[in-house]
N, C-alpha and C. Protein backbone atom coordinates (compact mmCIF):
# COMPACT_ATOMS: atom_id res chain seq x y z
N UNK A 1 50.87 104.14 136.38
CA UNK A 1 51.31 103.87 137.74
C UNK A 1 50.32 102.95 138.44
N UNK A 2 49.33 103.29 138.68
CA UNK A 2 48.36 102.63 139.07
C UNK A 2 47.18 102.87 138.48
N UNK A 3 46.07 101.56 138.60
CA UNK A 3 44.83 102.15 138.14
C UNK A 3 43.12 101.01 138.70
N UNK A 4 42.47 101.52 138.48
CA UNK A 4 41.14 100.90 139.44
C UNK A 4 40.01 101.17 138.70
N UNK A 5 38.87 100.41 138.85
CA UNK A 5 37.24 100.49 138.38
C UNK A 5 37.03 100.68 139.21
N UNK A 6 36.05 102.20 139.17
CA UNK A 6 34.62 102.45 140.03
C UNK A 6 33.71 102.38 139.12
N UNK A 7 32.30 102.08 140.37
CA UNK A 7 31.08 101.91 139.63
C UNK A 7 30.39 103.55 139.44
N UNK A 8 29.64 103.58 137.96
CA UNK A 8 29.41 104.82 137.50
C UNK A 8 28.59 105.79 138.60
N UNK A 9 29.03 106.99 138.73
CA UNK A 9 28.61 107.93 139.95
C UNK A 9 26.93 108.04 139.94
N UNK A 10 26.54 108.06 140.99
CA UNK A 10 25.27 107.76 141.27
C UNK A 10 24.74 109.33 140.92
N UNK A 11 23.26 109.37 140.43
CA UNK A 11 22.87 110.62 140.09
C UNK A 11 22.41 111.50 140.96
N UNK A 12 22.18 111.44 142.11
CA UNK A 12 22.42 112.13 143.34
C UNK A 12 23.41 113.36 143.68
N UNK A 13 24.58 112.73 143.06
CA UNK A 13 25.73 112.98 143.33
C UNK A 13 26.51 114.39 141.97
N UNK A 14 24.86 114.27 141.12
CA UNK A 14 25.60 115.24 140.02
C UNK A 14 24.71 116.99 140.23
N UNK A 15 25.76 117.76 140.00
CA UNK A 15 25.99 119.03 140.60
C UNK A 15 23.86 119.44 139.48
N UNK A 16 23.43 119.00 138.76
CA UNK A 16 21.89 119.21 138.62
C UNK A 16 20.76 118.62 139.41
N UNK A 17 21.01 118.11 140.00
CA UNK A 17 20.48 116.92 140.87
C UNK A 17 19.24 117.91 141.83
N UNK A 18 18.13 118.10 142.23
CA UNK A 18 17.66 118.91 143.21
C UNK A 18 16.98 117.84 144.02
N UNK A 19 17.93 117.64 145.29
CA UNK A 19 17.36 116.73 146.29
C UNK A 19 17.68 117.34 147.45
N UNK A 20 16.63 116.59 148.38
CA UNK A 20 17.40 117.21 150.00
C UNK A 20 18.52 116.83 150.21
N UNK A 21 19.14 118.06 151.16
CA UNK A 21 20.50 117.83 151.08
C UNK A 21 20.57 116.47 152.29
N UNK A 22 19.86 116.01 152.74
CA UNK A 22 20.24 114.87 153.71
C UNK A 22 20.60 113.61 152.79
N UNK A 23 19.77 113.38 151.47
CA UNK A 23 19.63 112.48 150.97
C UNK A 23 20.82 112.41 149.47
N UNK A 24 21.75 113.80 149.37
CA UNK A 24 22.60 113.97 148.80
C UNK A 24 24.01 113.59 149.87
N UNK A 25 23.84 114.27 151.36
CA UNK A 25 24.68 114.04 152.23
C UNK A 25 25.41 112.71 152.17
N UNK A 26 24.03 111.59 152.19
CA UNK A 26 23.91 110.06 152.50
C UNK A 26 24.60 109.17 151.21
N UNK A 27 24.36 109.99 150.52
CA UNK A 27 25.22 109.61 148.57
C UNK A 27 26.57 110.26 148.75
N UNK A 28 27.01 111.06 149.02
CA UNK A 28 28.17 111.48 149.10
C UNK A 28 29.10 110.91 149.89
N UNK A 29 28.40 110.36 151.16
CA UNK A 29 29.01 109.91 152.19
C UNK A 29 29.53 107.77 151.36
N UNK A 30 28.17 107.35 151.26
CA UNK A 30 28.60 106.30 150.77
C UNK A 30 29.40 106.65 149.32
N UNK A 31 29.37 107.28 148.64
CA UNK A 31 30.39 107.39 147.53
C UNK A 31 31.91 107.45 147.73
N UNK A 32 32.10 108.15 148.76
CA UNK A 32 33.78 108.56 149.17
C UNK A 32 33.77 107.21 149.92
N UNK A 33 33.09 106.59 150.71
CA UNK A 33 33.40 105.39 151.84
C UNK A 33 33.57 103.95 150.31
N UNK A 34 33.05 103.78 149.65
CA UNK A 34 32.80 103.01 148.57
C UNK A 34 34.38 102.79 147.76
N UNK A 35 34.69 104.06 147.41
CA UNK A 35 35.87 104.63 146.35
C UNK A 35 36.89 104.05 147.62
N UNK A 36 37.35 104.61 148.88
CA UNK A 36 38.15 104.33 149.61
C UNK A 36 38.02 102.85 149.49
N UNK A 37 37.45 101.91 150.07
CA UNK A 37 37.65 100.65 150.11
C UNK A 37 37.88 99.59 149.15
N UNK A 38 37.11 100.57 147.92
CA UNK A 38 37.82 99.63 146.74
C UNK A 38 39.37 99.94 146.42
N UNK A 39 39.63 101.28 146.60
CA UNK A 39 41.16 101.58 146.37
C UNK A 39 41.83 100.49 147.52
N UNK A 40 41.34 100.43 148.81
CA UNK A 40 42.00 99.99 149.83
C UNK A 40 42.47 98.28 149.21
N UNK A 41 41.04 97.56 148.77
CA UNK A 41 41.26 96.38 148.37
C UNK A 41 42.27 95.91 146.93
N UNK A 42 42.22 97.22 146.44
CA UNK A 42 43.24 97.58 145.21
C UNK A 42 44.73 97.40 145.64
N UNK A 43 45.24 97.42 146.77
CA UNK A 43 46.47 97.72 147.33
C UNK A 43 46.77 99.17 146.75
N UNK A 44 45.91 100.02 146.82
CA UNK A 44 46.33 101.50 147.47
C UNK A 44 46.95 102.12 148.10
N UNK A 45 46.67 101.33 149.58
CA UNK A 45 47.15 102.06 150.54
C UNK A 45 48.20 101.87 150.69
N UNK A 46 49.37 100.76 150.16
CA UNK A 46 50.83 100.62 150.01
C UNK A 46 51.34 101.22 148.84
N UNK A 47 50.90 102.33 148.14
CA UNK A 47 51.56 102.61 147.05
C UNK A 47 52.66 103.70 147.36
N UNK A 48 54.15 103.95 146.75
CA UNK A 48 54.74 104.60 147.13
C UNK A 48 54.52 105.48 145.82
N UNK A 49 53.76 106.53 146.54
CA UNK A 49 53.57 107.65 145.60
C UNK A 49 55.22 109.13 145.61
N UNK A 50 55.50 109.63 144.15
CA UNK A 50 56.19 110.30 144.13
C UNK A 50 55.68 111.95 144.92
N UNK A 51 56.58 112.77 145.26
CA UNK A 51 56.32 114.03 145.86
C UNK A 51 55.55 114.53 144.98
N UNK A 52 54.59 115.56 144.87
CA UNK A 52 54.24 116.33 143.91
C UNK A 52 52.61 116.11 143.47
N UNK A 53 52.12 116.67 142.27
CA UNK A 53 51.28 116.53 141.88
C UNK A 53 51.17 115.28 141.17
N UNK A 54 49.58 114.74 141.25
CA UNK A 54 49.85 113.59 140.64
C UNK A 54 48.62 113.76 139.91
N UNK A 55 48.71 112.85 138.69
CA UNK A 55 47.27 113.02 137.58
C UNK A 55 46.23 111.98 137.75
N UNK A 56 45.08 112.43 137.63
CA UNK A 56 43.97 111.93 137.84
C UNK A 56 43.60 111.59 137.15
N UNK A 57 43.63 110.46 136.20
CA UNK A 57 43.25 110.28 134.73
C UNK A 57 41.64 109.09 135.23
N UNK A 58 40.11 109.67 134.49
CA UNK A 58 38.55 109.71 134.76
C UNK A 58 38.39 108.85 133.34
N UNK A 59 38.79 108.05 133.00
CA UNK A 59 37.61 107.60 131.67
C UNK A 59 36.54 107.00 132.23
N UNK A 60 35.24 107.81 132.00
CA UNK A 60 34.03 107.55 131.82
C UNK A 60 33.37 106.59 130.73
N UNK A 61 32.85 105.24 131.37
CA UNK A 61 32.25 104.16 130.28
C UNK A 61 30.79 104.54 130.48
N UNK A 62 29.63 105.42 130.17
CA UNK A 62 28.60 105.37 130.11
C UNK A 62 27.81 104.00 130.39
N UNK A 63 26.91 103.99 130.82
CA UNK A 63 26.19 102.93 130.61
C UNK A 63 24.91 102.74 129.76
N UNK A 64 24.94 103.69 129.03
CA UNK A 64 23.64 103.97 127.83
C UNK A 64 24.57 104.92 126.66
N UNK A 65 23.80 104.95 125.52
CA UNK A 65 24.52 106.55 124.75
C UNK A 65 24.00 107.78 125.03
N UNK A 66 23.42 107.85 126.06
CA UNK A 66 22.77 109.64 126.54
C UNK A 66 24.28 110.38 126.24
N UNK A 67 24.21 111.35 125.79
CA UNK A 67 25.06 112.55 125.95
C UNK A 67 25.40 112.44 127.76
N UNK A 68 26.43 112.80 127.49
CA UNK A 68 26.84 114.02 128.63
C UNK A 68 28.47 114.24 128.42
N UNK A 69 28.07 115.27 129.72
CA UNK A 69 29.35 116.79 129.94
C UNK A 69 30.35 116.07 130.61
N UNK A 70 31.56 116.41 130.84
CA UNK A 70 32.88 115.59 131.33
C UNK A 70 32.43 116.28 132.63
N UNK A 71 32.41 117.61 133.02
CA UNK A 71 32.51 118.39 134.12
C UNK A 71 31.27 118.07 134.87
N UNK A 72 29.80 117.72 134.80
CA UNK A 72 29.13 117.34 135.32
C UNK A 72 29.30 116.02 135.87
N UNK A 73 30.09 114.83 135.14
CA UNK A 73 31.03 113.81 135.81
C UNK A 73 32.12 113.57 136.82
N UNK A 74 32.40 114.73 136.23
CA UNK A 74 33.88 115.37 137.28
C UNK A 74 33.42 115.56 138.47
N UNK A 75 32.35 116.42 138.39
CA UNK A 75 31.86 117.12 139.71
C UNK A 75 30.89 116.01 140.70
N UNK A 76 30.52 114.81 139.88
CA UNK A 76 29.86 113.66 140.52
C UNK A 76 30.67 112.68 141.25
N UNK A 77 32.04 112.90 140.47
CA UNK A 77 33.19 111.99 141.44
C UNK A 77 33.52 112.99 142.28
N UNK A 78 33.30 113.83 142.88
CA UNK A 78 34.05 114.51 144.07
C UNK A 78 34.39 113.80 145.59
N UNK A 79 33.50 113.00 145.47
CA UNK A 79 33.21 112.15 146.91
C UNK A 79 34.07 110.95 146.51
N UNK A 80 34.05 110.16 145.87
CA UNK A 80 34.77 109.49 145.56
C UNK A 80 36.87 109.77 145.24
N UNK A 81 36.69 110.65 144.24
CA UNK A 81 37.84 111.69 144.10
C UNK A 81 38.54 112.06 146.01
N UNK A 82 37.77 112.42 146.83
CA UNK A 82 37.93 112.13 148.19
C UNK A 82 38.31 110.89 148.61
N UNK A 83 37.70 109.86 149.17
CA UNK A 83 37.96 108.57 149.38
C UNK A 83 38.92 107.84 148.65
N UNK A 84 39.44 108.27 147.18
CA UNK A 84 40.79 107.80 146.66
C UNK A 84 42.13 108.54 147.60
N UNK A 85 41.63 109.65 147.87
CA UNK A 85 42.93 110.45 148.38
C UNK A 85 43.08 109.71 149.99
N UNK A 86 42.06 109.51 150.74
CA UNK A 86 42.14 109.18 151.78
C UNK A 86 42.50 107.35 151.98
N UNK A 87 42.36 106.65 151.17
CA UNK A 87 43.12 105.56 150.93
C UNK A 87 44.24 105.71 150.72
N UNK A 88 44.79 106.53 150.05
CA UNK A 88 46.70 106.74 149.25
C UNK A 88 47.15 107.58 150.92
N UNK A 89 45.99 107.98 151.38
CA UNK A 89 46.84 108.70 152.82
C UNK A 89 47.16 110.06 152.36
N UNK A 90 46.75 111.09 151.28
CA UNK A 90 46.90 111.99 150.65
C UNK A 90 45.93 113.46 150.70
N UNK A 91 46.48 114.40 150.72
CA UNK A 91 45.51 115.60 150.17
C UNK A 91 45.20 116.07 148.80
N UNK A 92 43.74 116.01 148.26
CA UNK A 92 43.16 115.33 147.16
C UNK A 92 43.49 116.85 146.23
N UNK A 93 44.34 117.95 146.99
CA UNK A 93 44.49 118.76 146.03
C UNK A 93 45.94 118.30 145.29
N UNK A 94 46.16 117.05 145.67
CA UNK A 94 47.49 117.14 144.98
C UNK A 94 47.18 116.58 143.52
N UNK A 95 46.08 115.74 143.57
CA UNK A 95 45.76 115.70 142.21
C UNK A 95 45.25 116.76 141.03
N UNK A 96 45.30 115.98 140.13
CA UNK A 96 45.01 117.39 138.54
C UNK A 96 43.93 116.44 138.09
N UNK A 97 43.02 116.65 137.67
CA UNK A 97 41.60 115.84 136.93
C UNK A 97 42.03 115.49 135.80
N UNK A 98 41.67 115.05 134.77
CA UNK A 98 41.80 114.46 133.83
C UNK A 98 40.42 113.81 133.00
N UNK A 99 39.17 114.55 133.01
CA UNK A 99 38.08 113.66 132.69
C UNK A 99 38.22 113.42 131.17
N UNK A 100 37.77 112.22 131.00
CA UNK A 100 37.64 111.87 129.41
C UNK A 100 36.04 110.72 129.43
N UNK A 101 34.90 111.37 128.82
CA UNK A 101 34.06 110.39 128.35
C UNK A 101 34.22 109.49 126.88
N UNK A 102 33.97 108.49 127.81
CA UNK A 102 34.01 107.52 126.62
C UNK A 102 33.08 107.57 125.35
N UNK A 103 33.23 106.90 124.41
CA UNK A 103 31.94 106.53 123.74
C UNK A 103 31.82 105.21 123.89
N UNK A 104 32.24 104.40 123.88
CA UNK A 104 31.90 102.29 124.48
C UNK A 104 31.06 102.65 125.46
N UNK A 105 29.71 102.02 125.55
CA UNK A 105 29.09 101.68 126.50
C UNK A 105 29.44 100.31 127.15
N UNK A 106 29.48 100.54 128.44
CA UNK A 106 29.45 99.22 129.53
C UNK A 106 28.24 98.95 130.40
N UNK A 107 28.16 98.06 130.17
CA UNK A 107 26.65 97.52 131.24
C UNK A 107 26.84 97.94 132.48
N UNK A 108 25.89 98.77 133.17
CA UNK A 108 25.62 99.93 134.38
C UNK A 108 26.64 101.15 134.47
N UNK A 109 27.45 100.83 133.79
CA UNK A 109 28.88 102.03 133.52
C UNK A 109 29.83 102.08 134.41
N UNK A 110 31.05 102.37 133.92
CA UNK A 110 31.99 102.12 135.05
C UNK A 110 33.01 103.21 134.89
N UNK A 111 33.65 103.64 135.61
CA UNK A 111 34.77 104.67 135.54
C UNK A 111 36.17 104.36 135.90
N UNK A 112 36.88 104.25 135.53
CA UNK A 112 38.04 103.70 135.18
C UNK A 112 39.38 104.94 135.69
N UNK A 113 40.02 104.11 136.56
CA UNK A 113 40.92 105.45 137.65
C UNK A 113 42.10 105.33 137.24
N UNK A 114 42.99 105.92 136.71
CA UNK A 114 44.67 106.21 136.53
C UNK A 114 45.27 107.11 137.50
N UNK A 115 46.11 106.64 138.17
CA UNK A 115 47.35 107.82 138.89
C UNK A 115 48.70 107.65 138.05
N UNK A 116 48.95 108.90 137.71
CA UNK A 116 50.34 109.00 137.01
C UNK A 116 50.91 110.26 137.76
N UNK A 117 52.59 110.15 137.38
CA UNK A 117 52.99 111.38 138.08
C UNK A 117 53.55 111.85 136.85
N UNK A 118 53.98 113.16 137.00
CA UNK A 118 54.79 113.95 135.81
C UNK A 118 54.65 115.34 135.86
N UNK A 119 55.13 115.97 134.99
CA UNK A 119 54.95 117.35 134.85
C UNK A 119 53.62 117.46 134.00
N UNK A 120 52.48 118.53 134.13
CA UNK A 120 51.94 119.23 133.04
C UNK A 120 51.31 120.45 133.05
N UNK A 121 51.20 121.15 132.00
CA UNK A 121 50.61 122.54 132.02
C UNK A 121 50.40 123.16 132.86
N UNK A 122 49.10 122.33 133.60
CA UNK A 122 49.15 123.05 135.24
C UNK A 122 50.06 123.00 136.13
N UNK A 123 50.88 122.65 136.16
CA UNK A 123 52.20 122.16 137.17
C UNK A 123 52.50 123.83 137.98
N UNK A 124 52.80 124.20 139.11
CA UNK A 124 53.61 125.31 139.32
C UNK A 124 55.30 125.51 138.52
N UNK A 125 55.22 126.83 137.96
CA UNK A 125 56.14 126.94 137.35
C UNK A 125 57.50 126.68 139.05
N UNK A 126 58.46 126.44 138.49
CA UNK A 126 59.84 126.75 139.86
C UNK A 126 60.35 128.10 139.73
């Protein structure tokens, strides 16, 4: 349906991180303001989205081969994951996550956004 590059989530922003919370606040804040305006410049904000849940599809391009966890990624886009919903004009529980790390490295790393609609697993039964 649609889809967008963000730049890889800043480490601030990941749920191990032990910083003051002012200086996590200030990352969170520019992360969701960041994600919104690139969706915005994406033509986002004209998309005619279907009723319902919609999927959040996360491929993660590392920017090195360090290991890591999908869910510690997941939990680093939250602010961002925000600022997509608030571009589409949406409440961000209507989405379902979808993280997938890559193995391709990309120079500084990038995360790569899909919205699809459909039924799945998690769906409310009718």
């Amino acid at each position: 349906m649609a889809s967008l590059i963000l730049p890889w989530p800043s480490r601030q922003l990941h749920p191990n991180a032990r910083l003051h919370w002012a200086r996590k606040a200030k990352a969170t804040k520019a992360a969701r303001a960041q994600a919104f305006a690139l969706a915005r410049a994406a033509g986002w904000g004209a998309l005619q989205l279907p009723a319902g849940r919609l999927h959040l599809h996360l491929d993660f391009y590392p920017p090195d081969r360090r290991r890591r966890d999908d869910d510690g990624l997941l939990a680093s886009m939250k602010a961002a994951r925000d600022g997509l919903a608030d571009a589409l004009g949406i409440d961000d529980s209507r989405f379902i996550s979808h993280p997938c790390v890559r193995d391709e490295v990309r120079k500084g790393g990038e995360v790569r956004i899909r919205i699809t609609a459909g039924e799945h697993p998690c769906s409310p039964n009718p």
